[in-house]
Amino acid sequence: MKHAYLTLLLALPAACSAASFEQREADWRNGAIVYQVLVDRYVPAANLEAKRALYPAPKRLRDWSEPARPGVYLADAKLNSQELDFWGGDLQSLSTKLDYIQQLGADVLYLNPIHLAYTNHKYDAFDFKAISPEYGSQREFKQLAVQVHQRGMKLVLDGVFNHMGRNAPKFQEAFASPKSRWRDWFAIGPQYEGGARVWTGFQNLPELNLENPAVRHYLYGAPDSVVRSYLRDGADGWRLDTAFELGHRYLRELTDAAHQQKPGSLVVGEIVNYPGEWLKSIDAVMNFGLRQIVLGLAGGELSAPKAAHMTERLVRDAGIEPMLKSWMVIDNHDIPRIANQFPDATQRRMVQALQFTLPGAPNIYYGAELGMTGGPDPENRSPMRWELLRADNPELLWMKQLVALRKQQRALRVGDFRLVEAEQLFAFERYTDRALDTMVVLANPRAEPVTERVMIANAHLMDDTPMVDALGQPGAAALGTVSAGFLTVTVPARTTLVLRPMERELGGYSRYKRVR
């Protein structure tokens, strides 16, 4: 009896660990591949001529072949003319490319704002509960959600709950009359430039007064609130614009409201701060901190050991569970495209391999998979270049390779993170409760190859285990062999190697027979 009890105790850690990894796998938010779309710029509508009335001057409906270009400041409108350039995409036209997004391997479709607003970017909301007519209707949104779900994907919307647009009816009435019922929805007074508190000086973006319970009730508290109603209509989560502006208390309240409405929904915040404590208030962040580490490594501003130490600290402070849900962003609508950040294809691929192997959910900005270029906003928001969609497009082939790696390797989706001891390489391990799930990632940002002996602190990675290139051709020769936890490997210049253990064929004998 005593021996049986001891056996049970010894088995408990492994059983608990296995259950936790299985639970992670069952949660769609962990390690998901996110595909980001600007609805106006993704697919031209079939009925563009019929839609022209939706873009009255000074708005302009551009030809799909025209790239987005900088404009001029319009003092009367308090915005830039580039914010009024449209290309005519909508929810219906987007739905025609869902098969493409699914076949690319995306788990999540993330849409920049679709609510009623004046500009093309929609961060200046008029009415959060209404769909902008250029994009379609509430019915079409519900249809899109159904189509997304039929393909096994999830749908995440952009919530801009820190501010509205200056021309929003609520703000216009509040600004005009101290007796307006909306007056306390905003911070209005002579102490503010322009008469109202606005987001970081943009006069077109008056901030909402979240201290007013009625505002919070409208945004997320009430059963028919913005957050709850869209989740009920088919959305699976929210990406919150400038989430750090909302503060810890309101983020926690909003996240709880989302979970109450739809258990297992995702709330991910655009939090450019160090993530740490914010992850007590929200499910996940857009991981700009991890992005800074990767870019610093690639650009030579951070040594490999320093970048590794910073990554370990960030993961430790954030916690692995929120990290797995956090979006790993290299480029998006606010950042120059990755092809512009890294014109050298070798260096770019090193960075993208890290994007897909570090803990988190890789965020693919539409067109990155085709090699689209674009500098700072608005150039990075040009319409999708469908003419680049060719079977032999090297950027597309590489992206599909990364996506396939992610989907095939459990440790990259839901595994824990641990540093691999190295001096010259940025090296880490993703691992689960199964030794053969282990993935060892070795990045060399230098302009010359590096050969180094590294230590892999994985007690269950058996001696004499060959390590093969997970991004290479099937059947490729081992790049090194684990010996008592050590591995000597050569990493080419500006390359990320992703290695996986391969069990030796020894006539039915396995070193892993008693260790998973």
XYZ file of N, CA, C and O in Angstrom, residues 176-353:
712
model
N -21.947 71.716 -27.378
C -22.768 72.911 -27.636
C -23.549 73.369 -26.416
O -23.837 74.560 -26.274
N -23.881 72.423 -25.531
C -24.775 72.789 -24.420
C -24.346 72.158 -23.098
O -24.277 70.927 -22.991
N -24.110 73.007 -22.072
C -23.800 72.472 -20.740
C -24.937 71.632 -20.171
O -24.727 70.828 -19.254
N -26.159 71.801 -20.702
C -27.312 71.058 -20.201
C -27.540 69.738 -20.930
O -28.476 69.002 -20.621
N -26.699 69.459 -21.901
C -26.856 68.224 -22.672
C -26.730 67.009 -21.763
O -25.900 66.975 -20.854
N -27.517 65.988 -22.044
C -27.431 64.743 -21.262
C -26.117 64.020 -21.506
O -25.751 63.111 -20.766
N -25.398 64.416 -22.582
C -24.127 63.789 -22.898
C -22.946 64.588 -22.356
O -21.796 64.174 -22.535
N -23.223 65.714 -21.707
C -22.151 66.612 -21.288
C -21.089 65.893 -20.446
O -19.880 66.085 -20.659
N -21.528 65.041 -19.516
C -20.586 64.367 -18.628
C -19.958 63.121 -19.253
O -19.209 62.404 -18.595
N -20.263 62.887 -20.524
C -19.618 61.782 -21.221
C -18.209 62.167 -21.687
O -17.418 61.314 -22.080
N -17.913 63.462 -21.637
C -16.632 63.975 -22.113
C -16.068 64.941 -21.079
O -16.779 65.372 -20.159
N -14.791 65.275 -21.202
C -14.164 66.276 -20.335
C -14.116 67.582 -21.132
O -13.277 67.743 -22.024
N -15.038 68.473 -20.819
C -15.205 69.707 -21.581
C -14.971 70.897 -20.661
O -15.459 70.935 -19.530
N -14.215 71.875 -21.149
C -13.980 73.071 -20.352
C -12.869 73.926 -20.931
O -12.093 73.479 -21.788
N -12.766 75.167 -20.484
C -11.765 76.094 -21.030
C -10.325 75.706 -20.702
O -9.398 76.236 -21.314
N -10.135 74.810 -19.738
C -8.777 74.406 -19.387
C -8.134 73.533 -20.470
O -6.927 73.287 -20.448
N -8.948 73.046 -21.407
C -8.434 72.192 -22.479
C -8.297 72.982 -23.772
O -9.197 73.766 -24.139
N -7.202 72.767 -24.459
C -7.031 73.382 -25.768
C -8.141 72.874 -26.701
O -8.377 71.667 -26.791
N -8.825 73.793 -27.358
C -9.932 73.403 -28.218
C -11.225 73.183 -27.465
O -12.258 72.893 -28.066
N -11.194 73.276 -26.131
C -12.419 73.193 -25.339
C -12.753 71.820 -24.797
O -13.731 71.682 -24.057
N -11.990 70.809 -25.142
C -12.270 69.468 -24.627
C -10.966 68.673 -24.554
O -10.025 68.927 -25.312
N -10.925 67.725 -23.639
C -9.750 66.858 -23.545
C -9.756 65.899 -24.722
O -10.753 65.186 -24.959
N -8.647 65.881 -25.457
C -8.552 65.035 -26.644
C -7.365 64.086 -26.503
O -6.457 64.321 -25.701
N -7.379 63.025 -27.309
C -6.330 62.026 -27.223
C -5.034 62.560 -27.837
O -4.972 62.886 -29.023
N -3.998 62.668 -27.011
C -2.636 63.085 -27.384
C -2.605 64.258 -28.359
O -1.790 64.282 -29.286
N -3.493 65.206 -28.176
C -3.444 66.424 -28.968
C -4.223 66.396 -30.269
O -4.301 67.417 -30.963
N -4.808 65.260 -30.631
C -5.587 65.178 -31.874
C -6.985 65.748 -31.626
O -7.817 65.121 -30.974
N -7.243 66.924 -32.187
C -8.497 67.618 -31.912
C -9.720 66.871 -32.445
O -10.845 67.135 -32.026
N -9.508 65.950 -33.355
C -10.636 65.178 -33.886
C -11.027 64.014 -32.975
O -11.995 63.328 -33.259
N -10.296 63.805 -31.873
C -10.518 62.624 -31.040
C -10.769 62.989 -29.578
O -9.918 62.797 -28.704
N -11.940 63.545 -29.260
C -12.248 63.858 -27.850
C -12.361 62.590 -27.011
O -12.975 61.603 -27.426
N -11.762 62.640 -25.832
C -11.755 61.462 -24.972
C -13.088 61.283 -24.245
O -13.747 62.252 -23.873
N -13.425 60.009 -24.045
C -14.598 59.679 -23.241
C -14.248 59.785 -21.758
O -13.127 59.481 -21.345
N -15.216 60.210 -20.969
C -15.041 60.321 -19.519
C -15.435 58.994 -18.883
O -16.589 58.791 -18.502
N -14.477 58.084 -18.777
C -14.772 56.749 -18.268
C -15.133 56.745 -16.788
O -15.666 55.746 -16.277
N -14.842 57.832 -16.105
C -15.251 57.922 -14.694
C -16.770 58.035 -14.552
O -17.309 57.815 -13.458
N -17.446 58.360 -15.621
C -18.904 58.440 -15.619
C -19.471 57.027 -15.755
O -19.261 56.361 -16.772
N -20.206 56.534 -14.757
C -20.745 55.163 -14.820
C -21.605 54.925 -16.058
O -21.635 53.804 -16.580
N -22.293 55.962 -16.542
C -23.152 55.794 -17.728
C -22.331 55.435 -18.965
O -22.783 54.668 -19.819
N -21.125 55.986 -19.058
C -20.247 55.670 -20.195
C -19.815 54.208 -20.125
O -19.862 53.480 -21.126
N -19.416 53.769 -18.951
C -18.996 52.379 -18.796
C -20.165 51.425 -19.012
O -19.998 50.346 -19.594
N -21.336 51.812 -18.571
C -22.556 51.027 -18.768
C -22.805 50.833 -20.268
O -23.099 49.719 -20.720
N -22.639 51.914 -21.022
C -22.851 51.888 -22.473
C -21.790 51.039 -23.176
O -22.094 50.266 -24.091
N -20.536 51.149 -22.754
C -19.441 50.464 -23.435
C -19.406 48.970 -23.135
O -19.224 48.161 -24.052
N -19.564 48.607 -21.846
C -19.406 47.184 -21.526
C -20.273 46.677 -20.390
O -20.402 45.456 -20.212
N -20.898 47.555 -19.616
C -21.608 47.111 -18.425
C -22.991 46.549 -18.689
O -23.387 45.526 -18.103
N -23.745 47.185 -19.574
C -25.140 46.805 -19.796
C -25.244 45.556 -20.673
O -24.354 45.275 -21.477
N -26.359 44.803 -20.554
C -26.560 43.638 -21.422
C -26.508 43.993 -22.909
O -26.060 43.185 -23.723
N -26.966 45.210 -23.257
C -26.925 45.631 -24.666
C -25.745 46.565 -24.942
O -25.766 47.336 -25.902
N -24.715 46.505 -24.099
C -23.537 47.351 -24.278
C -22.800 46.976 -25.566
O -23.050 45.938 -26.189
N -21.864 47.826 -25.947
C -21.093 47.604 -27.169
C -20.346 46.277 -27.104
O -20.451 45.437 -28.004
N -19.583 46.083 -26.043
C -18.763 44.876 -25.920
C -19.624 43.626 -25.942
O -19.353 42.661 -26.683
N -20.677 43.613 -25.159
C -21.499 42.413 -25.027
C -22.310 42.125 -26.300
O -22.452 40.969 -26.708
N -22.854 43.169 -26.925
C -23.735 42.933 -28.072
C -22.980 42.369 -29.272
O -23.479 41.464 -29.956
N -21.773 42.863 -29.531
C -21.013 42.310 -30.652
C -20.577 40.872 -30.378
O -20.545 40.037 -31.294
N -20.242 40.563 -29.140
C -19.916 39.183 -28.801
C -21.132 38.290 -29.005
O -21.016 37.158 -29.512
N -22.287 38.797 -28.647
C -23.524 38.033 -28.835
C -23.825 37.833 -30.324
O -24.373 36.812 -30.725
N -23.438 38.806 -31.137
C -23.731 38.743 -32.577
C -22.687 37.957 -33.370
O -22.809 37.860 -34.595
N -21.639 37.456 -32.701
C -20.714 36.591 -33.417
C -19.240 36.859 -33.227
O -18.406 36.022 -33.596
N -18.872 38.019 -32.671
C -17.453 38.268 -32.407
C -16.977 37.338 -31.292
O -17.761 36.904 -30.438
N -15.689 37.026 -31.315
C -15.107 36.140 -30.301
C -14.148 36.867 -29.371
O -13.623 36.259 -28.430
N -13.911 38.137 -29.631
C -12.997 38.878 -28.789
C -12.831 40.299 -29.246
O -13.370 40.723 -30.283
N -12.062 41.051 -28.458
C -11.802 42.469 -28.719
C -10.313 42.754 -28.601
O -9.657 42.299 -27.670
N -9.818 43.518 -29.557
C -8.512 44.157 -29.425
C -8.814 45.591 -29.029
O -9.571 46.290 -29.710
N -8.257 46.053 -27.924
C -8.583 47.375 -27.400
C -7.516 48.390 -27.801
O -6.337 48.255 -27.451
N -7.930 49.410 -28.529
C -7.040 50.487 -28.931
C -6.593 51.281 -27.699
O -7.389 51.528 -26.796
N -5.334 51.682 -27.696
C -4.745 52.461 -26.589
C -5.235 51.965 -25.223
O -5.670 52.747 -24.379
N -5.144 50.669 -25.020
C -5.752 50.062 -23.832
C -5.185 50.595 -22.530
O -5.902 50.685 -21.519
N -3.908 50.965 -22.524
C -3.304 51.471 -21.282
C -3.964 52.763 -20.828
O -3.907 53.128 -19.655
N -4.607 53.488 -21.765
C -5.312 54.723 -21.407
C -6.540 54.438 -20.538
O -7.012 55.310 -19.817
N -7.069 53.216 -20.625
C -8.271 52.882 -19.857
C -7.970 52.630 -18.386
O -8.869 52.733 -17.540
N -6.725 52.296 -18.062
C -6.359 52.047 -16.671
C -6.742 50.643 -16.225
O -7.561 49.964 -16.846
N -6.142 50.211 -15.131
C -6.312 48.834 -14.665
C -7.756 48.499 -14.299
O -8.274 47.444 -14.681
N -8.406 49.382 -13.568
C -9.746 49.058 -13.059
C -10.730 48.823 -14.195
O -11.458 47.811 -14.212
N -10.761 49.738 -15.149
C -11.756 49.628 -16.218
C -11.411 48.508 -17.190
O -12.320 47.874 -17.754
N -10.140 48.236 -17.371
C -9.766 47.092 -18.200
C -10.246 45.787 -17.572
O -10.747 44.900 -18.268
N -10.088 45.686 -16.262
C -10.527 44.473 -15.577
C -12.045 44.321 -15.677
O -12.559 43.228 -15.920
N -12.751 45.428 -15.492
C -14.211 45.380 -15.592
C -14.651 44.977 -16.996
O -15.555 44.148 -17.167
N -14.034 45.565 -18.007
C -14.393 45.250 -19.393
C -14.092 43.791 -19.714
O -14.920 43.095 -20.332
N -12.921 43.312 -19.295
C -12.544 41.926 -19.561
C -13.508 40.962 -18.879
O -13.946 39.969 -19.480
N -13.878 41.260 -17.642
C -14.836 40.408 -16.924
C -16.193 40.406 -17.624
O -16.851 39.361 -17.727
N -16.615 41.573 -18.120
C -17.897 41.662 -18.825
C -17.873 40.823 -20.097
O -18.849 40.126 -20.422
N -16.756 40.869 -20.824
C -16.625 40.067 -22.039
C -16.698 38.580 -21.716
O -17.382 37.805 -22.393
N -16.005 38.156 -20.656
C -15.995 36.746 -20.278
C -17.375 36.295 -19.797
O -17.765 35.145 -20.037
N -18.090 37.174 -19.131
C -19.446 36.828 -18.691
C -20.369 36.635 -19.883
O -21.198 35.731 -19.906
N -20.221 37.501 -20.888
C -21.069 37.396 -22.064
C -20.703 36.173 -22.897
O -21.574 35.445 -23.370
N -19.396 35.953 -23.099
C -18.940 34.810 -23.899
C -17.725 34.198 -23.213
O -16.599 34.664 -23.399
N -17.927 33.154 -22.406
C -16.792 32.508 -21.740
C -15.745 32.072 -22.770
O -16.080 31.534 -23.825
N -14.481 32.332 -22.436
C -13.410 31.976 -23.345
C -13.136 33.003 -24.418
O -12.294 32.780 -25.294
N -13.830 34.144 -24.364
C -13.544 35.204 -25.327
C -12.201 35.850 -24.984
O -11.686 35.703 -23.888
N -11.661 36.590 -25.948
C -10.337 37.199 -25.798
C -10.447 38.705 -25.703
O -11.160 39.335 -26.487
N -9.717 39.287 -24.763
C -9.534 40.734 -24.711
C -8.033 40.985 -24.710
O -7.326 40.628 -23.755
N -7.543 41.562 -25.803
C -6.113 41.831 -25.964
C -5.923 43.337 -26.114
O -6.655 43.989 -26.855
N -4.978 43.888 -25.392
C -4.826 45.333 -25.338
C -3.629 45.850 -26.103
O -2.545 45.255 -26.069
N -3.828 46.975 -26.779
C -2.696 47.709 -27.339
C -2.039 48.450 -26.185
O -2.385 49.584 -25.865
N -1.106 47.767 -25.544
C -0.414 48.322 -24.384
C 1.065 48.370 -24.737
O 1.745 47.341 -24.781
N 1.541 49.568 -25.030
C 2.926 49.725 -25.469
C 3.872 49.722 -24.274
O 5.072 49.549 -24.430
N 3.332 49.873 -23.084
C 4.150 49.798 -21.860
C 4.733 48.394 -21.686
O 4.312 47.447 -22.338
N 5.663 48.277 -20.766
C 6.128 46.959 -20.334
C 4.911 46.174 -19.853
O 4.109 46.681 -19.056
N 4.698 44.926 -20.318
C 3.411 44.254 -20.071
C 3.133 43.916 -18.618
O 2.013 44.119 -18.143
N 4.131 43.351 -17.894
C 4.033 43.014 -16.475
C 2.663 43.042 -15.843
O 1.820 42.183 -16.065
N 2.430 44.067 -15.036
C 1.220 44.155 -14.206
C -0.062 44.297 -15.019
O -1.142 43.983 -14.538
N 0.050 44.774 -16.262
C -1.166 44.955 -17.066
C -1.880 43.630 -17.292
O -3.103 43.603 -17.474
N -1.135 42.540 -17.275
C -1.740 41.253 -17.568
C -2.542 40.690 -16.399
O -3.096 39.601 -16.494
N -2.618 41.452 -15.318
C -3.564 41.124 -14.253
C -4.942 41.721 -14.565
O -5.930 41.365 -13.921
N -4.982 42.638 -15.520
C -6.215 43.371 -15.816
C -6.846 42.971 -17.140
O -7.949 43.413 -17.456
N -6.164 42.144 -17.923
C -6.598 41.871 -19.287
C -6.035 40.508 -19.689
O -5.083 40.018 -19.082
N -6.620 39.878 -20.693
C -6.164 38.538 -21.083
C -4.765 38.547 -21.678
O -3.972 37.622 -21.440
N -4.480 39.565 -22.503
C -3.246 39.539 -23.283
C -2.936 40.951 -23.761
O -3.766 41.853 -23.679
N -1.721 41.115 -24.280
C -1.313 42.409 -24.838
C -0.779 42.197 -26.252
O -0.424 41.087 -26.647
N -0.753 43.267 -27.018
C 0.047 43.276 -28.232
C 1.484 43.444 -27.751
O 1.817 44.464 -27.144
N 2.325 42.457 -28.018
C 3.592 42.363 -27.297
C 4.682 43.238 -27.919
O 5.632 42.744 -28.534
N 4.539 44.551 -27.716
C 5.521 45.489 -28.240
C 6.868 45.353 -27.523
O 7.913 45.664 -28.100
N 6.850 44.908 -26.272
C 8.102 44.706 -25.554
C 8.940 43.626 -26.203
O 10.153 43.793 -26.423
N 8.314 42.502 -26.516
C 9.027 41.416 -27.183
C 9.473 41.848 -28.580
O 10.554 41.479 -29.043
N 8.649 42.635 -29.237
C 9.025 43.175 -30.552
C 10.295 44.013 -30.443
O 11.204 43.899 -31.275
N 10.381 44.853 -29.408
C 11.563 45.687 -29.225
C 12.824 44.836 -29.029
O 13.898 45.182 -29.530
N 12.691 43.741 -28.322
C 13.835 42.866 -28.104
C 14.297 42.252 -29.424
O 15.489 42.253 -29.754
N 13.347 41.739 -30.198
C 13.687 41.098 -31.473
C 14.297 42.103 -32.441
O 15.311 41.824 -33.097
N 13.711 43.303 -32.518
C 14.255 44.318 -33.420
C 15.621 44.800 -32.948
O 16.513 45.052 -33.769
N 15.791 44.921 -31.633
C 17.087 45.322 -31.093
C 18.163 44.296 -31.380
O 19.310 44.636 -31.692
N 17.798 43.020 -31.287
C 18.723 41.942 -31.610
C 19.100 41.986 -33.086
O 20.279 41.951 -33.448
N 18.074 42.084 -33.952
C 18.318 42.060 -35.395
C 19.115 43.276 -35.854
O 19.933 43.184 -36.779
N 18.892 44.415 -35.204
C 19.561 45.645 -35.604
C 20.916 45.859 -34.970
O 21.573 46.868 -35.224
N 21.353 44.931 -34.116
C 22.660 45.044 -33.490
C 22.699 45.957 -32.281
O 23.775 46.243 -31.739
N 21.542 46.410 -31.809
C 21.489 47.288 -30.639
C 21.536 46.493 -29.337
O 21.875 47.044 -28.292
N 21.169 45.213 -29.404
C 21.204 44.338 -28.238
C 22.072 43.133 -28.558
O 21.908 42.512 -29.620
N 22.962 42.787 -27.653
C 23.731 41.550 -27.819
C 22.798 40.365 -27.614
O 21.741 40.482 -26.974
N 23.198 39.211 -28.138
C 22.369 38.021 -27.987
C 22.127 37.672 -26.516
O 20.981 37.418 -26.118
N 23.150 37.670 -25.641
C 22.892 37.351 -24.225
C 21.963 38.360 -23.553
O 21.113 37.984 -22.742
N 22.133 39.648 -23.892
C 21.282 40.664 -23.269
C 19.838 40.505 -23.725
O 18.892 40.596 -22.918
N 19.642 40.251 -25.034
C 18.290 40.044 -25.558
C 17.652 38.823 -24.911
O 16.461 38.829 -24.567
N 18.452 37.767 -24.705
C 17.938 36.555 -24.078
C 17.530 36.812 -22.632
O 16.456 36.380 -22.179
N 18.373 37.533 -21.905
C 18.060 37.863 -20.505
C 16.782 38.699 -20.428
O 15.927 38.469 -19.562
N 16.653 39.681 -21.322
C 15.456 40.531 -21.325
C 14.199 39.711 -21.625
O 13.147 39.913 -21.003
N 14.303 38.776 -22.574
C 13.150 37.946 -22.919
C 12.728 37.080 -21.749
O 11.541 36.963 -21.428
N 13.709 36.474 -21.089
C 13.412 35.639 -19.921
C 12.714 36.460 -18.839
O 11.727 36.008 -18.239
N 13.205 37.670 -18.600
C 12.603 38.532 -17.578
C 11.173 38.905 -17.969
O 10.256 38.877 -17.125
N 10.979 39.248 -19.237
C 9.645 39.647 -19.691
C 8.656 38.496 -19.545
O 7.537 38.684 -19.045
N 9.060 37.290 -19.949
C 8.171 36.133 -19.836
C 7.872 35.830 -18.373
O 6.726 35.534 -18.001
N 8.879 35.935 -17.537
C 8.691 35.663 -16.103
C 7.735 36.666 -15.474
O 6.833 36.289 -14.715
N 7.913 37.938 -15.784
C 7.061 38.969 -15.186
C 5.633 38.905 -15.710
O 4.675 39.178 -14.978
N 5.489 38.578 -16.990
C 4.152 38.530 -17.588
C 3.410 37.256 -17.209
O 2.195 37.267 -17.011
N 4.140 36.150 -17.105
C 3.509 34.848 -16.893
C 3.289 34.165 -18.232
O 2.851 34.803 -19.197
N 3.553 32.885 -18.301
C 3.490 32.192 -19.580
C 2.071 32.125 -20.138
O 1.868 32.219 -21.353
N 1.060 31.994 -19.279
C -0.313 31.876 -19.795
C -0.740 33.135 -20.557
O -1.202 33.039 -21.701
N -0.605 34.337 -19.979
C -0.930 35.534 -20.766
C -0.008 35.723 -21.970
O -0.439 36.243 -23.006
N 1.260 35.296 -21.841
C 2.185 35.437 -22.970
C 1.728 34.616 -24.167
O 1.837 35.046 -25.312
N 1.214 33.417 -23.918
C 0.764 32.563 -25.013
C -0.400 33.202 -25.772
O -0.581 32.947 -26.966
N -1.183 34.003 -25.095
C -2.335 34.660 -25.710
C -1.972 36.003 -26.340
O -2.743 36.553 -27.136
N -0.836 36.560 -25.959
C -0.448 37.896 -26.424
C 0.020 37.856 -27.871
O 0.662 36.897 -28.305
N -0.306 38.902 -28.605
C -0.009 38.945 -30.038
C 1.412 39.418 -30.279
O 1.811 40.487 -29.813
N 2.161 38.628 -31.033
C 3.531 38.970 -31.393
C 3.500 39.781 -32.688
O 3.297 39.239 -33.770
N 3.673 41.075 -32.549
C 3.529 42.016 -33.660
C 4.910 42.458 -34.146
O 5.745 42.875 -33.342
N 5.148 42.370 -35.444
C 6.332 42.974 -36.041
C 5.937 44.192 -36.860
O 6.583 45.229 -36.833
N 4.835 44.085 -37.604
C 4.306 45.238 -38.331
C 2.784 45.230 -38.241
O 2.165 44.204 -37.992
N 2.195 46.405 -38.399
C 0.738 46.536 -38.456
C 0.383 47.894 -39.056
O 1.235 48.542 -39.668
N -0.837 48.346 -38.840
C -1.314 49.581 -39.474
C -0.629 50.830 -38.926
O -0.740 51.897 -39.530
N 0.048 50.716 -37.804
C 0.752 51.859 -37.213
C 2.265 51.807 -37.429
O 2.970 52.738 -37.035
N 2.763 50.721 -37.990
C 4.205 50.467 -38.081
C 4.569 50.184 -39.532
O 3.820 49.490 -40.225
N 5.695 50.703 -40.024
C 6.108 50.355 -41.395
C 6.120 48.847 -41.599
O 6.410 48.074 -40.683
N 5.805 48.444 -42.800
C 5.737 47.017 -43.111
C 7.093 46.352 -42.915
O 8.142 46.977 -43.052
N 7.044 45.050 -42.603
C 8.265 44.324 -42.290
C 9.250 44.351 -43.451
O 10.465 44.395 -43.256
N 8.752 44.383 -44.695
C 9.647 44.436 -45.854
C 10.409 45.754 -45.903
O 11.500 45.822 -46.467
N 9.843 46.803 -45.303
C 10.542 48.086 -45.219
C 11.489 48.134 -44.030
O 12.563 48.730 -44.102
N 11.077 47.528 -42.934
C 11.944 47.482 -41.753
C 13.200 46.654 -42.023
O 14.284 46.988 -41.548
N 13.021 45.570 -42.786
C 14.134 44.655 -43.066
C 14.179 44.351 -44.560
O 13.677 43.310 -45.008
N 14.761 45.253 -45.350
C 14.827 45.021 -46.800
C 15.624 43.765 -47.167
O 15.362 43.150 -48.200
N 16.589 43.408 -46.316
C 17.374 42.208 -46.563
C 16.534 40.973 -46.217
O 16.111 40.799 -45.070
N 16.292 40.114 -47.222
C 15.399 38.973 -47.032
C 15.916 38.001 -45.978
O 15.127 37.427 -45.214
N 17.225 37.812 -45.904
C 17.793 36.886 -44.915
C 17.516 37.369 -43.499
O 17.069 36.605 -42.631
N 17.752 38.649 -43.266
C 17.498 39.222 -41.942
C 16.007 39.198 -41.617
O 15.608 38.907 -40.483
N 15.189 39.498 -42.624
C 13.733 39.503 -42.419
C 13.253 38.111 -42.004
O 12.413 37.968 -41.109
N 13.794 37.089 -42.624
C 13.371 35.726 -42.305
C 13.839 35.302 -40.917
O 13.151 34.542 -40.231
N 14.980 35.801 -40.508
C 15.432 35.537 -39.150
C 14.421 36.087 -38.144
O 14.040 35.422 -37.175
N 13.961 37.317 -38.396
C 12.996 37.969 -37.506
C 11.659 37.240 -37.535
O 11.045 36.993 -36.488
N 11.185 36.882 -38.710
C 9.893 36.200 -38.809
C 9.927 34.829 -38.138
O 8.938 34.414 -37.522
N 11.055 34.139 -38.245
C 11.165 32.841 -37.562
C 11.053 33.023 -36.050
O 10.439 32.194 -35.364
